[in-house]
Short mmCIF file of C-alpha atoms in Angstrom, two decimals:
data_model
loop_
_atom_site.label_atom_id
_atom_site.label_comp_id
_atom_site.label_asym_id
_atom_site.label_seq_id
_atom_site.Cartn_x
_atom_site.Cartn_y
_atom_site.Cartn_z
CA GLY J 1 54.95 -7.43 -47.93
CA TYR J 2 51.74 -6.31 -49.62
CA THR J 3 48.69 -4.64 -47.96
CA GLY J 4 46.22 -5.17 -50.27
CA THR J 5 45.29 -2.04 -51.37
CA PRO J 6 44.50 -2.28 -54.64
CA LEU J 7 47.00 -0.18 -56.90
CA PRO J 8 44.35 2.19 -58.27
CA LYS J 9 43.49 3.38 -54.85
CA LYS J 10 47.07 3.08 -53.88
CA LEU J 11 48.17 5.41 -56.45
CA GLY J 12 44.80 7.94 -56.28
CA ILE J 13 43.78 6.65 -59.42
CA LYS J 14 39.77 7.06 -60.17
CA ALA J 15 36.77 6.19 -62.50
CA GLY J 16 37.21 9.01 -65.40
CA HIS J 17 41.40 9.37 -64.83
CA LYS J 18 43.80 9.80 -67.82
CA VAL J 19 46.48 8.09 -66.32
CA CYS J 20 49.85 7.93 -68.36
CA LEU J 21 52.68 5.84 -67.97
CA LEU J 22 55.96 6.09 -69.26
CA ASN J 23 58.60 3.36 -69.17
CA ALA J 24 56.46 0.77 -66.86
CA PRO J 25 57.53 -2.68 -66.56
CA ASN J 26 55.21 -4.71 -68.27
CA ALA J 27 54.36 -6.82 -64.92
CA PHE J 28 52.81 -3.44 -63.88
CA GLU J 29 50.94 -2.48 -66.95
CA ARG J 30 49.46 -5.29 -66.97
CA ARG J 31 48.44 -5.46 -62.79
CA LEU J 32 47.27 -2.08 -63.12
CA ALA J 33 45.01 -2.69 -66.66
CA SER J 34 43.52 -5.91 -64.69
CA GLN J 35 41.49 -3.38 -62.81
CA ASP J 36 40.48 -1.82 -66.14
CA VAL J 37 42.15 1.32 -65.37
CA PRO J 38 42.61 3.13 -69.56
CA ILE J 39 46.18 3.29 -69.92
CA ALA J 40 48.37 6.16 -72.01
CA HIS J 41 51.53 5.94 -72.82
CA ASP J 42 51.97 9.43 -74.01
CA LEU J 43 51.56 13.32 -72.95
CA ARG J 44 49.80 14.54 -76.06
CA LEU J 45 46.04 15.30 -74.57
CA PRO J 46 46.82 17.28 -71.20
CA PRO J 47 45.84 17.39 -69.31
CA VAL J 48 46.96 13.86 -67.48
CA ASP J 49 45.39 13.51 -64.01
CA VAL J 50 48.20 10.47 -62.79
CA VAL J 51 51.70 10.76 -64.44
CA VAL J 52 53.32 7.00 -64.28
CA LEU J 53 57.41 7.58 -64.93
CA PHE J 54 59.73 4.92 -64.50
CA VAL J 55 63.37 5.80 -64.06
CA ASP J 56 66.59 4.39 -63.80
CA ARG J 57 68.86 7.59 -63.87
CA ILE J 58 68.46 10.71 -62.96
CA VAL J 59 69.34 11.79 -66.42
CA ASP J 60 65.99 10.05 -67.22
CA LEU J 61 64.12 11.91 -64.79
CA GLU J 62 65.62 15.32 -65.12
CA ARG J 63 65.32 15.47 -69.37
CA ARG J 64 61.63 14.60 -68.43
CA MET J 65 60.07 16.12 -65.91
CA ALA J 66 59.84 19.90 -67.35
CA ASP J 67 57.38 18.26 -70.00
CA ILE J 68 55.50 16.10 -67.58
CA SER J 69 54.90 18.48 -65.19
CA ALA J 70 54.19 21.05 -67.99
CA ARG J 71 50.91 18.61 -68.95
CA LEU J 72 49.76 17.72 -65.76
CA HIS J 73 46.10 17.62 -64.21
CA PRO J 74 46.70 21.17 -61.30
CA ALA J 75 45.61 18.92 -58.80
CA GLY J 76 46.96 15.88 -60.61
CA GLY J 77 49.89 13.55 -59.29
CA PHE J 78 52.91 12.61 -61.05
CA TRP J 79 54.62 9.87 -59.51
CA VAL J 80 58.56 8.90 -60.05
CA ALA J 81 59.05 4.95 -59.08
CA TRP J 82 62.79 3.88 -59.53
CA PRO J 83 64.55 0.32 -58.43
CA LYS J 84 65.16 -0.77 -55.38
CA LYS J 85 68.54 -1.58 -54.48
CA ARG J 86 69.87 -2.33 -58.03
CA ARG J 87 72.97 -1.41 -58.95
CA GLY J 88 73.19 1.63 -61.45
CA SER J 89 70.43 2.93 -59.85
CA ASP J 90 71.63 6.29 -59.06
CA VAL J 91 67.68 7.55 -58.21
CA SER J 92 66.75 8.29 -54.84
CA GLU J 93 64.02 9.60 -52.87
CA GLU J 94 66.54 12.35 -51.89
CA VAL J 95 67.43 13.29 -55.10
CA VAL J 96 63.64 13.34 -56.65
CA ARG J 97 62.66 16.06 -53.77
CA ARG J 98 65.26 18.48 -54.86
CA ILE J 99 64.56 17.31 -58.51
CA ALA J 100 60.88 18.27 -57.91
CA LEU J 101 61.17 21.47 -55.96
CA ALA J 102 63.52 23.03 -59.10
CA CYS J 103 60.38 21.97 -60.96
CA GLY J 104 58.03 23.59 -58.47
CA MET J 105 56.41 20.85 -57.70
CA ILE J 106 56.87 19.17 -53.46
CA ASP J 107 56.07 14.93 -52.44
CA ASN J 108 53.26 14.41 -49.92
CA LYS J 109 52.98 10.32 -50.39
CA ALA J 110 55.85 8.13 -50.90
CA VAL J 111 54.92 4.18 -51.40
CA SER J 112 56.45 0.57 -52.19
CA ILE J 113 54.85 -1.13 -55.06
CA GLY J 114 56.82 -4.89 -56.12
CA ASP J 115 60.17 -3.68 -56.77
CA TRP J 116 59.89 -0.37 -57.00
CA ASP J 117 59.64 2.71 -54.93
CA CYS J 118 57.55 5.93 -55.54
CA VAL J 119 56.80 8.76 -54.99
CA ARG J 120 54.30 11.05 -55.88
CA LEU J 121 54.91 15.01 -56.67
CA VAL J 122 52.08 17.23 -57.16
CA LEU J 123 52.22 21.07 -58.19
CA ARG J 124 53.24 23.12 -55.04
CA ALA J 125 50.28 25.59 -54.15
CA GLU J 126 51.10 28.86 -55.67
CA HIS J 127 51.49 27.26 -58.55
CA ARG J 128 48.64 25.83 -59.05
CA ASP J 129 46.49 29.49 -59.55
CA ALA J 130 48.33 29.66 -61.95
CA VAL J 131 48.09 26.42 -64.38
CA ALA J 132 43.99 26.71 -63.30
CA TYR J 133 43.33 26.70 -66.61
CA ARG J 134 44.82 23.29 -67.88
CA ALA J 135 42.19 21.97 -66.53
CA GLU J 136 39.32 24.26 -68.07
CA PRO J 137 38.30 22.84 -71.36
CA PRO J 138 39.13 25.26 -74.64
CA PRO J 139 36.83 27.49 -76.29
CA MET J 140 35.36 26.35 -79.14
CA LEU J 141 36.86 28.96 -81.98
CA SER J 142 34.26 29.48 -85.07
CA ARG J 143 35.97 28.68 -87.84
CA ARG J 144 37.76 31.54 -90.07
CA VAL J 145 35.62 33.63 -92.47
CA ARG J 146 36.78 34.69 -95.49
CA ARG J 147 36.63 37.69 -97.04
CA PRO J 148 35.98 38.70 -100.14
CA THR J 149 37.43 39.10 -102.83
CA ALA J 150 37.64 41.68 -105.73
CA PRO J 151 34.58 41.00 -108.15
CA ALA J 152 35.12 38.35 -110.76
CA ARG J 153 35.50 39.91 -114.84
CA ILE J 154 32.43 38.47 -116.33
CA ILE J 155 33.68 37.45 -120.41
CA GLN J 156 31.15 36.50 -123.04
CA ARG J 157 32.42 33.22 -124.76
CA SER J 158 30.83 31.38 -127.19
CA SER J 159 28.48 29.25 -126.28
CA GLY J 160 29.52 26.29 -128.27
CA ALA J 161 30.73 23.06 -128.68
CA GLY J 162 33.79 22.65 -130.60
CA SER J 163 37.98 23.03 -130.13
CA THR J 164 39.42 25.67 -127.87
CA LEU J 165 41.05 26.85 -130.48
CA ARG J 166 38.02 28.01 -132.80
CA ARG J 167 37.01 29.96 -129.26
CA ALA J 168 40.07 31.52 -128.89
CA ARG J 169 39.89 32.93 -132.28
CA ALA J 170 36.39 33.60 -132.35
CA SER J 171 37.35 36.17 -129.27
CA PHE J 172 40.44 37.70 -130.91
CA HIS J 173 37.98 38.25 -133.61
CA LEU J 174 35.14 39.80 -131.63
CA ASP J 175 37.90 42.01 -130.11
CA MET J 176 39.05 43.01 -132.78
CA ARG J 177 35.66 44.55 -134.65
CA GLY J 178 36.22 48.41 -133.96
CA VAL J 179 39.40 48.05 -134.30
CA GLY J 180 40.42 49.60 -137.55
CA ASP J 181 37.64 51.38 -137.91
#
């Protein structure tokens, strides 16, 4: 049964959080979007505060785990969701815990959302300090300052109009003046 707790509260989503859904079913996404939670579908702009990954197979979880944990905010939560009692799914809470420990994460909450079981993973306390730089905005880098190049040679040309060939001939004749003297 549904306990009546709003989904954002159940997942620990607060105002201003960056939320990323990966492989989410449409019904879950609509339910979360109906409560005015901005949702992203990629991890390109770290740090992400809350990530919800839906998986059926252990292979999918193992493949995505390192990338997600690398882009997670130090105090962020990573939810792994797998289907309840579905044939073909080899994911369980014990398997999720083992993979998380290998990636430096621990579980701290388990919930059930509809047909999905979910476990929340967080970075271990000793790893949070090491990745605290993710929480700070990147420093502003100054633009590259161009170094002066070699001084340009000043070439006097005839001022006027005319073809390029005429200017080249005039320049040649000016250069040749005084060569045979």
